[in-house]
């Protein structure tokens, strides 16, 4: 239920903060142009944004599943 930063140069792990999404979420996806981190959470079958400074999750909306997607990606074309 928390977000951590891993420094790729030395593998040091730093806690950013709790997401508020319970014990775990399913997927993370990053949108570089808007510097937005997204997560899906199967507990609510919903999409969230994750604040990269605090770790706090904000609901974007339901996925109207059960979908439980196994990956998120960013498509620069659309």
XYZ file of N, CA and C in Angstrom:
234
model
N 0.783 -1.207 0.000
C 0.000 0.000 0.000
C 0.824 1.270 0.000
N 2.132 1.177 -0.259
C 3.000 2.357 -0.270
C 3.792 2.426 -1.564
N 4.295 3.610 -1.849
C 5.148 3.845 -3.021
C 6.571 4.082 -2.527
N 7.514 3.462 -3.208
C 8.926 3.609 -2.888
C 9.681 4.084 -4.115
N 10.724 4.814 -3.899
C 11.635 5.219 -4.974
C 12.867 4.332 -4.871
N 13.298 3.775 -6.006
C 14.508 2.964 -6.062
C 15.513 3.697 -6.933
N 16.637 4.050 -6.359
C 17.690 4.739 -7.104
C 18.382 3.723 -7.999
N 18.311 3.885 -9.326
C 18.892 2.889 -10.220
C 20.423 2.841 -10.171
N 21.053 3.880 -9.635
C 22.517 3.878 -9.599
C 23.089 3.076 -8.441
N 22.299 2.917 -7.344
C 22.836 2.193 -6.193
C 21.815 1.289 -5.496
N 20.606 1.218 -6.031
C 19.519 0.365 -5.522
C 19.038 0.763 -4.122
N 19.308 1.999 -3.699
C 18.799 2.470 -2.416
C 17.300 2.712 -2.535
N 16.536 2.163 -1.585
C 15.084 2.254 -1.584
C 14.659 3.311 -0.563
N 13.785 4.238 -1.007
C 13.297 5.305 -0.139
C 11.774 5.306 -0.164
N 11.158 5.280 1.020
C 9.705 5.357 1.116
C 9.240 6.750 0.724
N 8.294 6.829 -0.217
C 7.666 8.108 -0.566
C 6.455 8.320 0.322
N 5.575 7.309 0.423
C 4.412 7.428 1.293
C 3.355 6.399 0.982
N 2.352 6.347 1.841
C 1.237 5.413 1.690
C 0.269 5.913 0.626
N -0.254 4.974 -0.160
C -1.201 5.325 -1.215
C -2.618 5.498 -0.682
N -2.931 4.804 0.401
C -4.300 4.789 0.897
C -5.151 3.743 0.199
N -4.534 2.866 -0.580
C -5.263 1.856 -1.356
C -5.228 0.475 -0.721
N -5.060 0.385 0.562
C -5.019 -0.929 1.176
C -3.644 -1.530 1.061
N -3.597 -2.840 0.955
C -2.308 -3.520 1.024
C -1.542 -3.544 -0.285
N -2.231 -3.444 -1.407
C -1.505 -3.485 -2.682
C -2.372 -2.947 -3.811
N -1.701 -2.586 -4.894
C -2.381 -2.220 -6.122
C -1.830 -3.106 -7.223
N -2.467 -3.113 -8.386
C -2.148 -4.100 -9.407
C -1.092 -3.615 -10.389
N -1.228 -2.413 -10.910
C -0.348 -1.938 -11.977
C 0.042 -0.490 -11.774
N 1.183 -0.132 -12.339
C 1.618 1.259 -12.402
C 1.887 1.602 -13.852
N 1.565 2.826 -14.232
C 1.883 3.339 -15.563
C 2.256 4.803 -15.429
N 3.191 5.249 -16.243
C 3.674 6.624 -16.147
C 3.453 7.346 -17.469
N 2.925 8.572 -17.411
C 2.697 9.417 -18.583
C 3.704 10.566 -18.527
N 4.821 10.466 -19.275
C 5.896 11.458 -19.179
C 5.489 12.908 -19.475
N 4.699 13.189 -20.525
C 4.396 14.593 -20.812
C 3.690 15.322 -19.661
N 2.850 14.615 -18.923
C 2.141 15.264 -17.820
C 2.767 14.935 -16.461
N 3.834 14.109 -16.473
C 4.505 13.686 -15.238
C 3.499 13.072 -14.265
N 2.614 12.201 -14.807
C 1.555 11.592 -14.014
C 1.801 10.093 -13.860
N 1.705 9.624 -12.626
C 1.811 8.208 -12.321
C 0.400 7.673 -12.081
N 0.046 6.599 -12.761
C -1.273 5.981 -12.641
C -1.144 4.615 -11.988
N -2.203 4.179 -11.319
C -2.254 2.841 -10.732
C -3.670 2.300 -10.856
N -3.774 0.989 -11.023
C -5.066 0.331 -10.922
C -5.087 -0.434 -9.606
N -6.271 -0.496 -9.011
C -6.440 -1.188 -7.733
C -7.605 -2.149 -7.864
N -7.314 -3.432 -7.718
C -8.361 -4.440 -7.910
C -9.396 -4.414 -6.787
N -9.054 -3.884 -5.618
C -9.998 -3.816 -4.505
C -11.217 -2.969 -4.828
N -11.045 -1.963 -5.695
C -12.171 -1.114 -6.104
C -12.401 -1.174 -7.605
N -11.563 -1.956 -8.338
C -11.618 -2.041 -9.793
C -11.638 -0.636 -10.398
N -10.647 0.185 -9.989
C -10.624 1.586 -10.401
C -9.228 2.035 -10.793
N -9.188 3.157 -11.494
C -7.939 3.804 -11.899
C -7.690 4.999 -10.986
N -6.428 5.172 -10.582
C -6.022 6.251 -9.688
C -4.793 6.961 -10.251
N -4.618 8.216 -9.858
C -3.325 8.876 -10.030
C -2.615 8.765 -8.692
N -1.287 8.727 -8.750
C -0.472 8.644 -7.545
C 0.403 9.893 -7.478
N 0.313 10.628 -6.377
C 1.152 11.797 -6.183
C 2.586 11.319 -5.977
N 3.485 11.735 -6.864
C 4.862 11.247 -6.811
C 5.663 11.841 -5.658
N 5.164 12.874 -5.004
C 5.866 13.466 -3.865
C 5.395 12.895 -2.529
N 4.094 12.522 -2.447
C 3.536 12.046 -1.180
C 3.114 10.579 -1.205
N 2.883 10.016 -2.398
C 2.400 8.641 -2.528
C 0.896 8.514 -2.489
N 0.181 9.571 -2.149
C -1.278 9.518 -2.000
C -1.974 9.257 -3.336
N -2.941 8.336 -3.311
C -3.725 8.000 -4.503
C -4.975 8.880 -4.576
N -5.330 9.255 -5.812
C -6.560 10.010 -6.067
C -7.364 9.264 -7.126
N -8.618 9.004 -6.841
C -9.478 8.261 -7.764
C -9.700 9.044 -9.053
N -9.455 8.374 -10.191
C -9.811 8.910 -11.508
C -11.206 8.423 -11.852
N -11.439 7.120 -11.661
C -12.757 6.567 -11.931
C -12.740 5.057 -11.987
N -13.930 4.449 -12.000
C -14.037 2.997 -12.051
C -13.662 2.474 -13.433
N -13.180 1.237 -13.453
C -12.851 0.569 -14.713
C -14.046 -0.220 -15.243
N -15.115 -0.310 -14.463
C -16.345 -0.999 -14.873
C -16.093 -2.434 -15.273
N -15.296 -3.130 -14.482
C -14.881 -4.493 -14.770
C -15.847 -5.533 -14.240
N -15.366 -6.651 -13.738
C -13.997 -6.746 -13.263
C -13.005 -6.865 -14.413
N -12.082 -5.950 -14.462
C -11.088 -5.945 -15.530
C -9.749 -6.456 -15.062
N -9.290 -6.012 -13.875
C -8.005 -6.409 -13.314
C -6.930 -6.446 -14.393
N -6.668 -5.308 -15.077
C -5.683 -5.305 -16.146
C -4.310 -5.712 -15.631
N -3.575 -6.410 -16.453
C -2.261 -6.898 -16.053
C -1.130 -6.037 -16.601
N -1.435 -4.801 -16.944
C -0.383 -3.894 -17.391
C -0.973 -2.566 -17.830
N -0.239 -1.509 -17.574
C -0.601 -0.179 -18.048
C 0.538 0.334 -18.919
N 0.189 1.083 -19.941
C 1.208 1.659 -20.797
C 0.717 2.972 -21.330
N 1.581 3.763 -21.870
C 1.247 5.060 -22.435
C 1.453 4.974 -23.944
N 0.438 5.401 -24.706
C 0.506 5.409 -26.165
C 0.634 6.859 -26.617
N 1.806 7.240 -27.085
C 2.054 8.635 -27.458
C 1.207 9.108 -28.635
N 0.667 8.197 -29.439
C -0.110 8.583 -30.616
C -1.530 9.007 -30.294
N -2.099 8.497 -29.194
C -3.468 8.866 -28.859
C -3.714 8.880 -27.370
